[in-house]
Tab-separated table of C-alpha atoms and ligand atoms in Angstrom:
chain	number	residue	atom	x	y	z
A	953	MET	CA	146.106	63.974	-90.072
A	954	THR	CA	145.625	67.738	-90.084
A	955	THR	CA	143.388	69.088	-92.843
A	956	VAL	CA	145.128	71.516	-95.150
A	957	HIS	CA	142.756	74.414	-95.647
A	958	ARG	CA	142.513	76.881	-98.479
A	959	ILE	CA	142.718	80.183	-96.656
A	960	VAL	CA	142.017	83.657	-98.021
A	961	SER	CA	142.136	86.930	-96.149
A	962	GLY	CA	142.880	90.563	-96.852
A	963	MET	CA	143.634	93.927	-95.332
A	964	ARG	CA	142.708	97.408	-96.494
A	965	PRO	CA	145.664	99.686	-97.365
A	966	THR	CA	144.564	102.698	-95.316
A	967	GLY	CA	147.680	103.488	-93.277
A	968	PRO	CA	150.783	102.101	-91.613
A	969	LEU	CA	150.303	98.917	-89.608
A	970	HIS	CA	150.570	99.031	-85.847
A	971	LEU	CA	151.009	96.491	-83.056
A	972	GLY	CA	147.261	95.904	-82.907
A	973	HIS	CA	147.353	94.692	-86.526
A	974	TYR	CA	150.398	92.550	-85.820
A	975	PHE	CA	149.033	90.753	-82.749
A	976	GLY	CA	145.409	90.759	-83.895
A	977	VAL	CA	145.896	89.544	-87.472
A	978	LEU	CA	149.407	89.188	-88.867
A	979	GLN	CA	150.798	86.865	-86.231
A	980	ASN	CA	147.985	84.429	-86.970
A	981	TRP	CA	148.518	84.652	-90.753
A	982	ILE	CA	152.232	83.967	-90.282
A	983	GLN	CA	151.399	80.765	-88.382
A	984	LEU	CA	148.708	79.679	-90.832
A	985	GLN	CA	151.057	79.897	-93.817
A	986	GLN	CA	153.209	77.148	-92.260
A	987	THR	CA	150.511	74.493	-92.561
A	988	HIS	CA	147.824	75.716	-94.977
A	989	LYS	CA	147.516	76.991	-98.530
A	990	CYS	CA	147.164	80.711	-97.989
A	991	SER	CA	146.405	83.767	-100.097
A	992	PHE	CA	146.568	87.226	-98.591
A	993	PHE	CA	145.477	90.229	-100.576
A	994	ILE	CA	145.781	93.983	-100.361
A	995	ALA	CA	142.131	95.001	-100.440
A	996	ASP	CA	142.424	98.313	-102.272
A	997	TRP	CA	138.935	98.116	-103.805
A	998	HIS	CA	137.556	97.579	-100.308
A	999	ALA	CA	139.382	100.674	-99.131
A	1000	LEU	CA	137.451	102.613	-101.777
A	1001	THR	CA	134.157	101.903	-100.015
A	1002	SER	CA	135.030	104.558	-97.433
A	1003	GLU	CA	137.993	106.372	-99.065
A	1004	TYR	CA	136.504	106.864	-102.529
A	1005	ALA	CA	137.120	110.634	-102.426
A	1006	SER	CA	140.916	110.243	-102.106
A	1007	PRO	CA	141.993	107.096	-103.982
A	1008	GLN	CA	145.587	108.389	-104.401
A	1009	LYS	CA	146.179	107.798	-100.698
A	1010	ILE	CA	145.085	104.171	-101.077
A	1011	ALA	CA	147.560	103.588	-103.903
A	1012	SER	CA	150.415	105.056	-101.880
A	1013	PHE	CA	149.730	102.676	-98.994
A	1014	VAL	CA	149.827	99.537	-101.191
A	1015	PRO	CA	153.642	99.058	-101.169
A	1016	GLU	CA	153.753	100.153	-97.520
A	1017	LEU	CA	151.360	97.389	-96.563
A	1018	LEU	CA	153.305	94.793	-98.488
A	1019	ILE	CA	156.530	95.925	-96.810
A	1020	ASP	CA	154.951	95.643	-93.342
A	1021	TRP	CA	153.609	92.169	-94.135
A	1022	VAL	CA	156.860	90.762	-95.461
A	1023	ALA	CA	158.987	92.450	-92.790
A	1024	SER	CA	156.748	90.896	-90.131
A	1025	GLY	CA	157.197	87.394	-91.518
A	1026	LEU	CA	154.691	86.741	-94.297
A	1027	ASP	CA	156.663	84.686	-96.750
A	1028	PRO	CA	155.932	85.257	-100.468
A	1029	GLN	CA	157.241	81.734	-101.160
A	1030	LYS	CA	154.684	80.184	-98.825
A	1031	SER	CA	151.733	82.562	-99.252
A	1032	VAL	CA	150.270	84.063	-102.393
A	1033	ILE	CA	150.373	87.805	-101.765
A	1034	PHE	CA	148.505	89.951	-104.273
A	1035	ARG	CA	146.719	93.204	-104.980
A	1036	GLN	CA	142.952	92.850	-105.340
A	1037	SER	CA	142.458	95.529	-108.012
A	1038	GLU	CA	144.960	93.809	-110.324
A	1039	ILE	CA	142.633	90.853	-110.748
A	1040	MET	CA	139.560	91.830	-112.739
A	1041	GLU	CA	137.915	88.467	-112.039
A	1042	HIS	CA	137.132	89.753	-108.523
A	1043	ALA	CA	135.002	92.503	-110.074
A	1044	GLU	CA	133.288	90.040	-112.398
A	1045	LEU	CA	132.449	87.635	-109.592
A	1046	ASN	CA	131.266	90.549	-107.465
A	1047	LEU	CA	128.842	91.426	-110.260
A	1048	LEU	CA	127.559	87.875	-110.662
A	1049	LEU	CA	127.129	87.307	-106.917
A	1050	GLY	CA	125.434	90.715	-106.656
A	1051	MET	CA	122.747	89.429	-109.012
A	1052	ILE	CA	121.745	86.688	-106.590
A	1053	THR	CA	122.170	88.504	-103.268
A	1054	PRO	CA	118.854	89.695	-101.833
A	1055	LEU	CA	118.981	93.329	-100.744
A	1056	GLY	CA	117.555	92.412	-97.329
A	1057	TRP	CA	120.653	90.329	-96.530
A	1058	LEU	CA	122.855	93.386	-96.996
A	1059	GLU	CA	120.584	95.778	-95.150
A	1060	ARG	CA	120.423	93.380	-92.204
A	1061	ASN	CA	124.227	93.228	-91.964
A	1062	PRO	CA	124.818	94.384	-88.348
A	1063	THR	CA	128.073	96.199	-89.070
A	1064	TYR	CA	126.550	98.198	-91.926
A	1065	LYS	CA	124.686	100.578	-89.605
A	1066	GLU	CA	127.434	100.539	-86.957
A	1067	ILE	CA	130.186	101.649	-89.338
A	1068	LYS	CA	127.912	104.252	-90.907
A	1069	GLN	CA	127.330	105.711	-87.465
A	1070	GLU	CA	131.032	105.540	-86.565
A	1071	LEU	CA	132.225	107.280	-89.722
A	1072	VAL	CA	129.738	110.142	-89.651
A	1073	ALA	CA	132.216	112.474	-91.367
A	1074	LYS	CA	131.998	110.351	-94.524
A	1075	ASP	CA	129.010	109.945	-96.795
A	1076	LEU	CA	128.569	106.178	-96.867
A	1077	ASN	CA	125.165	106.174	-98.537
A	1078	THR	CA	126.679	104.442	-101.518
A	1079	TYR	CA	125.909	101.301	-103.437
A	1080	GLY	CA	129.545	100.201	-102.947
A	1081	PHE	CA	129.391	100.470	-99.175
A	1082	LEU	CA	126.115	98.572	-98.880
A	1083	GLY	CA	127.464	95.904	-101.227
A	1084	TYR	CA	130.935	95.438	-99.755
A	1085	PRO	CA	130.015	92.035	-98.201
A	1086	VAL	CA	129.308	90.835	-101.743
A	1087	LEU	CA	132.756	91.959	-102.886
A	1088	MET	CA	134.234	90.306	-99.815
A	1089	SER	CA	132.385	87.092	-100.684
A	1090	ALA	CA	133.740	87.295	-104.235
A	1091	ASP	CA	137.303	87.638	-102.863
A	1092	ILE	CA	136.879	84.553	-100.694
A	1093	LEU	CA	134.848	82.336	-103.026
A	1094	MET	CA	137.038	83.160	-106.041
A	1095	TYR	CA	139.697	80.838	-104.586
A	1096	LYS	CA	137.222	78.320	-103.139
A	1097	ALA	CA	138.435	79.118	-99.627
A	1098	THR	CA	137.506	76.564	-96.980
A	1099	MET	CA	138.594	78.616	-93.996
A	1100	VAL	CA	138.802	82.329	-93.260
A	1101	PRO	CA	140.567	83.825	-90.238
A	1102	VAL	CA	138.154	86.281	-88.621
A	1103	GLY	CA	137.546	88.114	-85.386
A	1104	GLN	CA	134.247	87.699	-83.533
A	1105	ASP	CA	132.908	90.938	-85.037
A	1106	GLN	CA	133.353	89.631	-88.602
A	1107	LEU	CA	131.365	86.434	-88.119
A	1108	PRO	CA	128.155	87.913	-89.605
A	1109	HIS	CA	130.054	88.770	-92.810
A	1110	LEU	CA	131.284	85.233	-93.154
A	1111	GLU	CA	127.814	83.854	-92.542
A	1112	LEU	CA	126.586	86.125	-95.335
A	1113	CYS	CA	129.346	84.773	-97.579
A	1114	ARG	CA	128.219	81.202	-96.832
A	1115	GLU	CA	124.610	82.142	-97.629
A	1116	ILE	CA	125.695	83.608	-100.957
A	1117	ALA	CA	127.725	80.463	-101.727
A	1118	ARG	CA	124.715	78.282	-100.860
A	1119	ARG	CA	122.457	80.339	-103.109
A	1120	TYR	CA	124.870	80.106	-106.034
A	1121	ASN	CA	125.198	76.339	-105.536
A	1122	TYR	CA	121.398	76.007	-105.333
A	1123	PHE	CA	120.800	77.897	-108.597
A	1124	TYR	CA	123.693	76.687	-110.740
A	1125	GLY	CA	124.946	73.459	-109.150
A	1126	GLN	CA	127.470	72.706	-106.435
A	1127	TYR	CA	130.683	74.678	-106.881
A	1128	PHE	CA	131.689	76.769	-103.879
A	1129	PRO	CA	132.683	75.248	-100.523
A	1130	GLU	CA	131.145	77.031	-97.536
A	1131	PRO	CA	134.133	78.663	-95.827
A	1132	GLN	CA	134.376	78.130	-92.087
A	1133	ALA	CA	135.640	80.662	-89.576
A	1134	GLN	CA	139.008	80.313	-87.957
A	1135	LEU	CA	138.319	82.441	-84.905
A	1136	THR	CA	141.408	84.458	-84.096
A	1137	GLU	CA	142.105	83.868	-80.421
A	1138	THR	CA	144.731	86.558	-80.045
A	1139	ALA	CA	144.055	89.079	-77.335
A	1140	LYS	CA	143.071	92.520	-78.485
A	1141	LEU	CA	145.877	94.881	-77.606
A	1142	PRO	CA	144.540	98.091	-76.047
A	1143	GLY	CA	145.858	101.447	-77.214
A	1144	LEU	CA	148.406	103.309	-75.097
A	1145	ASP	CA	145.555	105.262	-73.483
A	1146	GLY	CA	143.389	102.198	-72.843
A	1147	ARG	CA	140.985	102.797	-75.745
A	1148	LYS	CA	140.920	100.651	-78.865
A	1149	MET	CA	144.284	100.914	-80.629
A	1150	SER	CA	143.835	103.151	-83.639
A	1151	LYS	CA	146.028	105.498	-85.601
A	1152	SER	CA	143.251	108.088	-85.562
A	1153	TYR	CA	143.302	108.182	-81.733
A	1154	GLY	CA	147.096	108.696	-81.743
A	1155	ASN	CA	147.415	105.809	-79.253
A	1156	ALA	CA	149.194	103.249	-81.427
A	1157	ILE	CA	152.771	102.125	-81.931
A	1158	SER	CA	153.362	101.442	-85.598
A	1159	LEU	CA	155.667	98.704	-86.841
A	1160	GLY	CA	157.903	101.372	-88.363
A	1161	GLU	CA	157.775	103.621	-85.286
A	1162	ASP	CA	160.862	105.705	-84.632
A	1163	LEU	CA	162.384	104.030	-81.561
A	1164	SER	CA	162.957	107.242	-79.588
A	1165	GLN	CA	159.320	108.230	-80.190
A	1166	MET	CA	158.285	104.761	-79.127
A	1167	GLY	CA	160.214	105.204	-75.848
A	1168	LYS	CA	158.467	108.537	-75.157
A	1169	LYS	CA	155.072	107.047	-75.903
A	1170	ILE	CA	155.652	104.172	-73.506
A	1171	MET	CA	156.839	106.496	-70.757
A	1172	SER	CA	153.543	108.383	-70.937
A	1173	MET	CA	151.468	105.229	-71.148
A	1174	LEU	CA	148.425	104.615	-68.987
A	1175	THR	CA	148.910	101.839	-66.385
A	1176	ASP	CA	146.520	100.927	-63.529
A	1177	THR	CA	144.427	104.083	-63.121
A	1178	ASP	CA	143.529	103.160	-59.507
A	1179	ARG	CA	147.194	103.313	-58.588
A	1180	LYS	CA	147.930	106.984	-57.897
A	1181	ARG	CA	151.146	106.635	-55.894
A	1182	LEU	CA	153.880	104.045	-55.476
A	1183	LYS	CA	152.552	103.004	-52.069
A	1184	ASP	CA	149.120	102.160	-53.567
A	1185	PRO	CA	148.932	98.467	-54.469
A	1186	GLY	CA	148.222	97.876	-58.154
A	1187	ASP	CA	146.680	95.059	-60.129
A	1188	PRO	CA	148.238	93.769	-63.376
A	1189	ALA	CA	144.754	92.614	-64.436
A	1190	ASN	CA	143.665	96.252	-64.333
A	1191	CYS	CA	146.811	97.592	-65.987
A	1192	ASN	CA	146.935	98.764	-69.564
A	1193	LEU	CA	150.665	98.060	-69.885
A	1194	PHE	CA	150.792	94.497	-68.576
A	1195	PRO	CA	149.184	92.861	-71.666
A	1196	TYR	CA	151.972	94.364	-73.776
A	1197	LEU	CA	154.585	92.578	-71.675
A	1198	GLN	CA	152.648	89.324	-71.903
A	1199	LEU	CA	152.395	89.555	-75.683
A	1200	LEU	CA	156.025	90.508	-76.160
A	1201	ALA	CA	157.243	87.711	-73.894
A	1202	PRO	CA	154.850	84.828	-74.585
A	1203	GLY	CA	154.890	82.078	-71.993
A	1204	GLN	CA	156.289	84.315	-69.257
A	1205	ASP	CA	154.040	84.918	-66.275
A	1206	PHE	CA	156.155	87.667	-64.645
A	1207	PRO	CA	155.599	86.546	-61.018
A	1208	GLU	CA	158.027	89.186	-59.749
A	1209	ILE	CA	156.003	91.940	-61.438
A	1210	ARG	CA	152.709	90.579	-60.148
A	1211	GLU	CA	154.089	90.418	-56.604
A	1212	GLY	CA	155.811	93.801	-56.717
A	1213	CYS	CA	152.711	95.439	-58.174
A	1214	THR	CA	150.141	93.984	-55.785
A	1215	GLN	CA	152.393	94.611	-52.767
A	1216	ALA	CA	153.279	98.116	-53.866
A	1217	THR	CA	157.020	97.475	-53.922
A	1218	ARG	CA	157.434	97.988	-57.652
A	1219	GLY	CA	156.973	101.261	-59.473
A	1220	CYS	CA	155.293	101.523	-62.866
A	1221	MET	CA	158.424	103.164	-64.229
A	1222	GLU	CA	160.262	99.848	-63.874
A	1223	CYS	CA	157.630	98.147	-66.031
A	1224	LYS	CA	157.816	100.944	-68.575
A	1225	LYS	CA	161.587	100.604	-68.872
A	1226	LEU	CA	161.234	96.851	-69.279
A	1227	LEU	CA	158.587	97.350	-71.939
A	1228	VAL	CA	160.794	99.778	-73.880
A	1229	LYS	CA	163.530	97.121	-73.900
A	1230	LYS	CA	161.164	94.330	-74.994
A	1231	MET	CA	159.625	96.545	-77.646
A	1232	GLU	CA	163.028	97.446	-79.073
A	1233	GLU	CA	163.948	93.766	-79.242
A	1234	PHE	CA	160.659	92.991	-80.965
A	1235	LEU	CA	160.711	95.857	-83.459
A	1236	ALA	CA	164.433	95.761	-84.341
A	1237	PRO	CA	164.344	92.772	-86.765
A	1238	ILE	CA	161.056	93.951	-88.318
A	1239	GLN	CA	162.448	97.428	-88.865
A	1240	ALA	CA	165.721	96.109	-90.275
A	1241	LYS	CA	163.756	94.107	-92.859
A	1242	ARG	CA	161.460	97.077	-93.514
A	1243	ASN	CA	164.453	99.315	-94.230
A	1244	GLU	CA	165.929	96.706	-96.542
A	1245	LEU	CA	162.684	96.464	-98.517
A	1246	LYS	CA	162.101	100.212	-98.560
A	1247	ALA	CA	165.541	100.662	-100.104
A	1248	ASN	CA	164.594	98.244	-102.873
A	1249	PRO	CA	161.254	99.295	-104.445
A	1250	ASP	CA	161.906	97.023	-107.462
A	1251	LEU	CA	162.015	93.996	-105.173
A	1252	VAL	CA	158.784	95.078	-103.480
A	1253	GLN	CA	157.086	95.475	-106.855
A	1254	SER	CA	158.375	92.148	-108.059
A	1255	ILE	CA	157.062	90.340	-104.930
A	1256	LEU	CA	153.668	91.886	-105.611
A	1257	ASP	CA	153.777	91.125	-109.337
A	1258	GLN	CA	154.727	87.494	-108.807
A	1259	GLY	CA	152.029	86.940	-106.189
A	1260	THR	CA	149.441	88.686	-108.341
A	1261	ALA	CA	150.359	86.506	-111.341
A	1262	ARG	CA	149.895	83.340	-109.246
A	1263	ALA	CA	146.539	84.555	-107.917
A	1264	ARG	CA	145.407	85.625	-111.396
A	1265	GLU	CA	146.080	82.201	-112.855
A	1266	GLU	CA	143.884	80.547	-110.226
A	1267	ALA	CA	141.196	83.235	-110.479
A	1268	GLN	CA	141.018	82.943	-114.275
A	1269	HIS	CA	140.719	79.169	-114.099
A	1270	ASN	CA	137.965	79.244	-111.475
A	1271	MET	CA	136.139	82.138	-113.114
A	1272	GLN	CA	135.852	80.184	-116.337
A	1273	GLU	CA	134.150	77.340	-114.436
A	1274	ILE	CA	131.916	79.784	-112.544
A	1275	ARG	CA	130.787	81.362	-115.846
A	1276	GLU	CA	130.198	77.998	-117.468
A	1277	LYS	CA	127.956	76.846	-114.636
A	1278	MET	CA	125.813	79.926	-115.272
A	1279	GLY	CA	125.746	79.378	-119.025
A	1280	PHE	CA	128.202	82.175	-119.796
A	1281	GLY	CA	131.161	80.020	-120.827
A	1282	ARG	CA	133.339	81.265	-123.647
B	1358	SF4	S1	153.663	98.069	-61.524
B	1358	SF4	FE1	153.619	97.312	-63.631
B	1358	SF4	S2	151.887	95.904	-63.677
B	1358	SF4	FE2	151.640	97.165	-61.844
B	1358	SF4	S3	150.317	98.863	-62.481
B	1358	SF4	FE3	152.440	99.526	-62.707
B	1358	SF4	S4	152.927	99.068	-64.837
B	1358	SF4	FE4	151.115	97.895	-64.321
C-alpha cells in the first residue's frame, strides 16, 4: 500500500511563472496532489527576504501566481492553496523555532553565502535573510509535513529543518515528524540561450507568453552551437532545443530527428517549427484557463480565501499543541 504523505511546499511571488517553473516544480506538484495530502503556499514573507525594499511588487504578484498555478492544473479541491502572510501562526512558530536554532547552523547554510554573492545589487546583510531557513522550517513543520518536494540544491535546507525539528522534540517532547525529501527528478530546462532559465536573463518563455512573441523567441533559439551550416552533422545531446521537444512530447524518442540531425539531412529550422507547434498546443489550454481566471478576480480571491481558511484551521490547531508542549498553552 502506498503511504499517503503530508506534503508542504511553496513558491515566492516574484514574477510570472515560466516553463522552467512548470517542468521543474509545478508538474511534480500536480502529480503529488493526486495521491498525497498537499498544501502549497504563496511564500510572500519569504519574498521579503530579498525584496523588502519594494513589497508592493510582491503583493501584486500574489494573484498572478495563484492564476498560474490553477491554470496549470493545481486543483484547489485537492490541494490546500494559501497565502503565507495570512496565517500569523507561521510568524509565531518562526519566532519559537528561532529561539532554539543555533546561529552556527544558519551561518553554515551553503546557499546563504552563494545567494548573497549572486544578488550583489541587494543588501542581504539582514536578520531576515540569515534566518529564512527558520521561517521555511516553520512553514513545513506547522503542518507536520512528512515529505517535501525539493531539488538537489535545497537538500541542505531540508536537513536544517530536520535538525530544528529534532531539537524541538528533544527539548519539549516528540511532536514534529522529520520531513523527508522527495527529490524532483524532472530535467532542468535550459533557457533559450543555453543558460539557466531566468526572467532576468530574458531567456524564458512564460506561461502567459504572447504566442507570436513565443514564436519569435523560438526562431532565434540556440541549438547545437557546433553546427554552423546545414551540411554539418549535429547532435541532439548537444542541442539546446531538443530537451524542449522531449519535455513537450513525453515518451517520444524522435528517431527521425536524431537521424536527420546526426546525418545532416535535417535543418534546425524544421525543429524550431515543430517546437512552435508543440508549444502552442501545450500553452493553449493553460492560457485559456488563465484568461478565464484573470477575467474573474472575485473567483481568484475566493480560491485563495478558502484555501487560506483551511490552512489556518490546521495551523491554529497545531500551534496550540506546539505552545502547550513549551508551557505556553492558553
Ligand atoms: S536539427 Fe534539431 S536536434 Fe539537431 S541541432 Fe538542429 S534543432 Fe537540434
